[in-house]
PDB file of C-alpha atoms in Angstrom:
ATOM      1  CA  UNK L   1       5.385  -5.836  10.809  1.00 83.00           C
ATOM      2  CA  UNK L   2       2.523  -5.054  13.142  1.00 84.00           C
ATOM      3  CA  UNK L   3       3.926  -6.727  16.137  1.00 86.00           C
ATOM      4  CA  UNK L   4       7.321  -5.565  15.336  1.00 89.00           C
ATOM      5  CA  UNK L   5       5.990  -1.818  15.552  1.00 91.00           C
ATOM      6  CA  UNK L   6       2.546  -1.214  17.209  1.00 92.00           C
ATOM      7  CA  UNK L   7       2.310  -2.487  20.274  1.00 91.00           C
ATOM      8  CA  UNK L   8      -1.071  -2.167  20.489  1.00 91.00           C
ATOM      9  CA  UNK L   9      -0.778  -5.447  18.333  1.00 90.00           C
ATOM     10  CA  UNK L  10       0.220  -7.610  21.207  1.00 88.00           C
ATOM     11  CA  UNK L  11      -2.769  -5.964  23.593  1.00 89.00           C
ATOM     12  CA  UNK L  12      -5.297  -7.205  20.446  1.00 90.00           C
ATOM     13  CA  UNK L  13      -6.140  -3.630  19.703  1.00 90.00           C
ATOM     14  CA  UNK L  14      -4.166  -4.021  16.061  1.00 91.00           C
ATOM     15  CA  UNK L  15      -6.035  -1.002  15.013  1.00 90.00           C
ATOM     16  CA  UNK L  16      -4.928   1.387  17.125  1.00 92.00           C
ATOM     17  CA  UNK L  17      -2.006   4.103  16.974  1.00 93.00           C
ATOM     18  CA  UNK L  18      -2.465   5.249  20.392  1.00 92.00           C
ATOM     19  CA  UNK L  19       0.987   5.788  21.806  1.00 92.00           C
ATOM     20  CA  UNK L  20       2.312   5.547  17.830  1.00 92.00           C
ATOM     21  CA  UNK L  21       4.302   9.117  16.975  1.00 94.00           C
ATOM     22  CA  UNK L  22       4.696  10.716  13.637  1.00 94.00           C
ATOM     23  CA  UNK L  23       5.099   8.121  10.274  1.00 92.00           C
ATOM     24  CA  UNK L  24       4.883   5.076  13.179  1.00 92.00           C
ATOM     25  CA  UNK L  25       1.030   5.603  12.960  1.00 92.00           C
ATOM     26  CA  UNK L  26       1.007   3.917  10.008  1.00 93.00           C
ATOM     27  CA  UNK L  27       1.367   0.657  11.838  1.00 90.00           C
ATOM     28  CA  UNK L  28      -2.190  -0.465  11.911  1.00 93.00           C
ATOM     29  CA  UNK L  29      -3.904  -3.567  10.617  1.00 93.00           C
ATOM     30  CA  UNK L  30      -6.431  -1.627   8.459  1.00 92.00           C
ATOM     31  CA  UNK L  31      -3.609  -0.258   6.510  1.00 90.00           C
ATOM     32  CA  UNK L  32      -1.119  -2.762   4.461  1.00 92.00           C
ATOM     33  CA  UNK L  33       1.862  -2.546   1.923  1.00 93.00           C
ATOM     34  CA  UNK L  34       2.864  -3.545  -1.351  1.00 95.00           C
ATOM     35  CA  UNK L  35       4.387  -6.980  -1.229  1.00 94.00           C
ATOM     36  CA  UNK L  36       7.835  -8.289  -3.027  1.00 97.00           C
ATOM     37  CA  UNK L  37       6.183 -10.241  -6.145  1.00 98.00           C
ATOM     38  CA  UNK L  38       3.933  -6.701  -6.119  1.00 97.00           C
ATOM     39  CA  UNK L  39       6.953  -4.470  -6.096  1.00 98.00           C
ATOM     40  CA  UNK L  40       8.842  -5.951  -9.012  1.00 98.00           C
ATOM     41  CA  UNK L  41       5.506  -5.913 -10.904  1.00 98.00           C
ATOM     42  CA  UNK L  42       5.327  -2.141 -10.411  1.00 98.00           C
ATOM     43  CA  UNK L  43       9.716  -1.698 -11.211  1.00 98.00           C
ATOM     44  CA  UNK L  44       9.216  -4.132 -14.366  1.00 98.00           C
ATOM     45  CA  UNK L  45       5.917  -2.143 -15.438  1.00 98.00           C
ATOM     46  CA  UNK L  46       7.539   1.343 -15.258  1.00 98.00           C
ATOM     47  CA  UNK L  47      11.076   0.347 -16.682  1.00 98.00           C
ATOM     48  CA  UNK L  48       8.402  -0.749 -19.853  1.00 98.00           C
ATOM     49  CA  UNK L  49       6.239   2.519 -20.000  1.00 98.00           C
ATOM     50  CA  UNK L  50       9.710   4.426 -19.539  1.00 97.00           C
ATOM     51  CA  UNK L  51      11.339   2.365 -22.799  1.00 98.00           C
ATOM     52  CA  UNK L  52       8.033   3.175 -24.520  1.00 98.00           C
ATOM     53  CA  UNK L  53       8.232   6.507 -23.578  1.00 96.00           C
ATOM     54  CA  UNK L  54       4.902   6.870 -21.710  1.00 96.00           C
ATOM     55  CA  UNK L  55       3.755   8.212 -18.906  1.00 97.00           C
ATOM     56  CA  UNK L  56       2.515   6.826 -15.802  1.00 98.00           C
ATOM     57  CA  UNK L  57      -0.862   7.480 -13.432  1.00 98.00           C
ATOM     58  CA  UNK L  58      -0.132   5.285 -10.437  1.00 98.00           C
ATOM     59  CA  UNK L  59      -3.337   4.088  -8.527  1.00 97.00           C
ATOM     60  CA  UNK L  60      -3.490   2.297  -5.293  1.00 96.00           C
ATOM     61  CA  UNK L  61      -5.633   2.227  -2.248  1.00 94.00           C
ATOM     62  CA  UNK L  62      -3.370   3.669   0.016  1.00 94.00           C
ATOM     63  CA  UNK L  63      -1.775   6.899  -0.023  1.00 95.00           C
ATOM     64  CA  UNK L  64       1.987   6.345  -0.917  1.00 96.00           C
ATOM     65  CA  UNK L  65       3.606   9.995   0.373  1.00 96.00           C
ATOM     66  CA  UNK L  66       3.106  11.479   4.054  1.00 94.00           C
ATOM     67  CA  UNK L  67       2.250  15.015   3.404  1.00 91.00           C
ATOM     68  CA  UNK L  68      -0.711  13.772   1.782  1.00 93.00           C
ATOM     69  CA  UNK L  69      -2.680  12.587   4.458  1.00 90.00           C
ATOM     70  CA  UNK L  70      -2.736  11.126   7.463  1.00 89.00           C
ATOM     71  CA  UNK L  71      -0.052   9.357   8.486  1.00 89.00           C
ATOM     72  CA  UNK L  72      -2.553   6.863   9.974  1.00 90.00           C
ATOM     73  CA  UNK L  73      -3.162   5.993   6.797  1.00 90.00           C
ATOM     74  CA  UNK L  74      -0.172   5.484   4.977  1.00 94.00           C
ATOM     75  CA  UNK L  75       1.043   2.297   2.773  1.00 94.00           C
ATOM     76  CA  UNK L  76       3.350   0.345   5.527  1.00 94.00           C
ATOM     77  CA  UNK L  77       6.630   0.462   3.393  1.00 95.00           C
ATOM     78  CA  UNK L  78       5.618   3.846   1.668  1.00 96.00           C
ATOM     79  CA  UNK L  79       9.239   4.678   1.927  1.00 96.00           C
ATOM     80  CA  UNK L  80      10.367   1.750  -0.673  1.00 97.00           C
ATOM     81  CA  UNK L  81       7.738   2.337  -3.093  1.00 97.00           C
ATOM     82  CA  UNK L  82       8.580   5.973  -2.921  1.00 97.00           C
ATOM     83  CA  UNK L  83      12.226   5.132  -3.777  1.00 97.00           C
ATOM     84  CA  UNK L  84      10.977   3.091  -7.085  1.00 98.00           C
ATOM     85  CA  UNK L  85       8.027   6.056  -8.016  1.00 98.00           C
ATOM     86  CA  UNK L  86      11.523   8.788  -7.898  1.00 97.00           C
ATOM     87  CA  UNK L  87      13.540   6.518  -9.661  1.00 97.00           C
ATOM     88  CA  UNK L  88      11.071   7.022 -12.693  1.00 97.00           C
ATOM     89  CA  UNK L  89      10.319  10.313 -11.692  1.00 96.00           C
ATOM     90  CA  UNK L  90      10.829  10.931 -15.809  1.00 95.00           C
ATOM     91  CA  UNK L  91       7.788   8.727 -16.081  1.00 97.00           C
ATOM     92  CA  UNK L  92       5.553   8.858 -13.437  1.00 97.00           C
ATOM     93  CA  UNK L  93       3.313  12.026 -13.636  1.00 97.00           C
ATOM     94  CA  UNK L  94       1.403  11.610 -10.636  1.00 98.00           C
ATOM     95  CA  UNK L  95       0.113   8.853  -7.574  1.00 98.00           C
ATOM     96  CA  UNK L  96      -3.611   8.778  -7.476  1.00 98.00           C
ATOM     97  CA  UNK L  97      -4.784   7.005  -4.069  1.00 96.00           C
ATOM     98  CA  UNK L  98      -7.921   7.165  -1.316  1.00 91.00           C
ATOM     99  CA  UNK L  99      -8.247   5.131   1.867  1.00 86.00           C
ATOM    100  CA  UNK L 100      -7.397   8.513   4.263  1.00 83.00           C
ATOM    101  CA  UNK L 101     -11.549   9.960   3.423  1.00 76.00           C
ATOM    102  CA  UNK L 102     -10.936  13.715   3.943  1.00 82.00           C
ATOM    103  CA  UNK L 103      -8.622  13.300   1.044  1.00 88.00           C
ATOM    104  CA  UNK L 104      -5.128  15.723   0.701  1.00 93.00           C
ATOM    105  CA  UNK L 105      -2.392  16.662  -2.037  1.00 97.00           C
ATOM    106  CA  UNK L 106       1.194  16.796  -1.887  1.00 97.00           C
ATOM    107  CA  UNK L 107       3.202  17.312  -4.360  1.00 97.00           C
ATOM    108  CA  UNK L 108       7.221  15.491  -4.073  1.00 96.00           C
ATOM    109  CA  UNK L 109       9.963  18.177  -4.258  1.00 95.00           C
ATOM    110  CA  UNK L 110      12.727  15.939  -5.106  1.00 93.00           C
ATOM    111  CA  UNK L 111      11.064  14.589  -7.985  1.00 95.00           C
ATOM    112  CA  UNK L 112       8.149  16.492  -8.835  1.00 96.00           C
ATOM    113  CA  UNK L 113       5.212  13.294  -8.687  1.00 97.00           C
ATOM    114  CA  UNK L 114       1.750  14.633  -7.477  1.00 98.00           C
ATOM    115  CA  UNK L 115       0.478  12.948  -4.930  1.00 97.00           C
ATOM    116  CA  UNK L 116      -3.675  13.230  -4.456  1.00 97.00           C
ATOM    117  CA  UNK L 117      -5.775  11.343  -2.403  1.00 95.00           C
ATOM    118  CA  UNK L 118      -9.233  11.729  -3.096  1.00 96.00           C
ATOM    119  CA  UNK L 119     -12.435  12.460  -1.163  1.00 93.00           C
ATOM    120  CA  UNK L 120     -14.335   9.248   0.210  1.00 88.00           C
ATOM    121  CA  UNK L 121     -17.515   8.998  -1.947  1.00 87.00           C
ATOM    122  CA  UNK L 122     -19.276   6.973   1.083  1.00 84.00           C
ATOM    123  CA  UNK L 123     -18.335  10.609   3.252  1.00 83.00           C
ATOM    124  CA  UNK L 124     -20.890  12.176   1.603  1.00 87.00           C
ATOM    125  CA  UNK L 125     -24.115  12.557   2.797  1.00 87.00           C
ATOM    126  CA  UNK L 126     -27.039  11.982   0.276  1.00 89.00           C
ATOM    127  CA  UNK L 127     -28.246  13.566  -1.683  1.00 90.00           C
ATOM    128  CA  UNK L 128     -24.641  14.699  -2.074  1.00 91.00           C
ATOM    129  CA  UNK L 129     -23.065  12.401  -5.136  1.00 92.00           C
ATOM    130  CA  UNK L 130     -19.111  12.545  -4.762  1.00 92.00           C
ATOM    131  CA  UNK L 131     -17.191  11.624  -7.411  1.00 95.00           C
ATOM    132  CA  UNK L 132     -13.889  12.694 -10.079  1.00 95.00           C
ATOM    133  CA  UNK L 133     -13.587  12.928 -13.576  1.00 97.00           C
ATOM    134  CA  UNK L 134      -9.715  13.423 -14.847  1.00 98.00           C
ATOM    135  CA  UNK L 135      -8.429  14.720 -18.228  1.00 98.00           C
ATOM    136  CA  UNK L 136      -4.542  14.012 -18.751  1.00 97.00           C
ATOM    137  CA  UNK L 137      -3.113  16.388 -20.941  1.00 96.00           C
ATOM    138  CA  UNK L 138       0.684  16.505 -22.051  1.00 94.00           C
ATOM    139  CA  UNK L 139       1.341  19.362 -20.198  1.00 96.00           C
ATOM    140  CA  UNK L 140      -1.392  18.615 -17.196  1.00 97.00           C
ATOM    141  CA  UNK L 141      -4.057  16.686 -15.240  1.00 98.00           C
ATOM    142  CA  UNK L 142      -7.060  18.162 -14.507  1.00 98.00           C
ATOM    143  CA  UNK L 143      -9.589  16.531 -11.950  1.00 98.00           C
ATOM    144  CA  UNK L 144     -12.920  17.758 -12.133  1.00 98.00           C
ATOM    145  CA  UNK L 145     -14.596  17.069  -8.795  1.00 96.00           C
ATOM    146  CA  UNK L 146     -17.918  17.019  -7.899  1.00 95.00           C
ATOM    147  CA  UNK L 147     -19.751  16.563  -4.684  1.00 93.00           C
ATOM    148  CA  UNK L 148     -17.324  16.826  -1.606  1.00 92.00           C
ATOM    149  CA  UNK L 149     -14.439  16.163  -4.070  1.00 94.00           C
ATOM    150  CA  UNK L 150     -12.457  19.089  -4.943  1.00 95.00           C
ATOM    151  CA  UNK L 151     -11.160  19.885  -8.485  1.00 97.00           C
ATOM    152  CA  UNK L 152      -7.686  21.008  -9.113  1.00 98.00           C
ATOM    153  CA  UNK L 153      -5.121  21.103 -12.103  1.00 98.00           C
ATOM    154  CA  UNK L 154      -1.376  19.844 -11.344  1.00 98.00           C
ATOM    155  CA  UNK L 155       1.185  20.902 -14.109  1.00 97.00           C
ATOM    156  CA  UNK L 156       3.520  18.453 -15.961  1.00 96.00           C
ATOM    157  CA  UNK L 157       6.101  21.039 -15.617  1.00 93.00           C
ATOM    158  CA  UNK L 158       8.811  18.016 -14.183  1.00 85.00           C
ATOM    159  CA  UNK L 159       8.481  15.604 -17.246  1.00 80.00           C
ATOM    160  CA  UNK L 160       9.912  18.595 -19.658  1.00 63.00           C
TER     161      UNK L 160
END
């Protein structure tokens, strides 16, 4: 993928965007995807929580939608996990992620998901102590940040 679409890759600077436009930025090697074994592990865990009717927090690393953050920073195939997360867009409440450090939020029109990438912890100078607590409630999350990381509250009002 990274030689297919940074060619930076070629030049042995793998980690660099330069001359990379808009969601092609996310081409670098300190940024990955989700693989195929990883993908149907994530399709076969929702269609579960969906047939127990639960809802679903989905964490990973790398931020997952590009109004987020940085597109720098986004999960290579973003785009086909985002397909699966709006499929179960009736079970998925929100995509918890970090990897871009000046955190960002987004939430997904079409479907509703929030989207939150959270404040770097190792950003913070000491005696600054970073860090998120979050309360799921049926009708909302609520992070409770502390440090450099900012609270917020993002309404359930899509699962209804």
């Amino acid at each position: 993928l990274l030689f297919e679409n940074n060619p930076n890759f070629a030049l042995g600077n793998e980690n660099s965007p330069e001359g990379l436009e808009g969601l092609k930025r996310r081409y670098v090697a300190f940024n990955g995807g989700v693989g195929e074994i990883q993908m149907q592990w994530l399709r076969d865990t929702l269609e579960a929580s969906k047939e127990s009717d639960e809802k679903v927090i989905v964490l990973s690393h790398q931020p997952l939608y590009p109004d987020s953050s940085n597109a720098v920073c986004l999960a290579w195939n973003y785009d086909e996990i985002l397909d699966l997360l709006k499929e179960y867009s009736d079970t998925v409440i929100a995509s918890f992620s970090g990897h871009a450090h000046r955190g960002g939020y987004k939430r997904c029109e079409d479907s509703g998901i929030h989207f939150r990438v959270f404040e770097a912890a190792l950003e913070s100078p000491d005696p600054i102590k970073t860090y998120a607590l979050v309360d799921v409630y049926d009708d909302r999350i609520e992070v409770r940040g502390s440090g450099d990381c900012e609270s917020a509250v993002y309404f359930l009002d899509h699962m209804k």
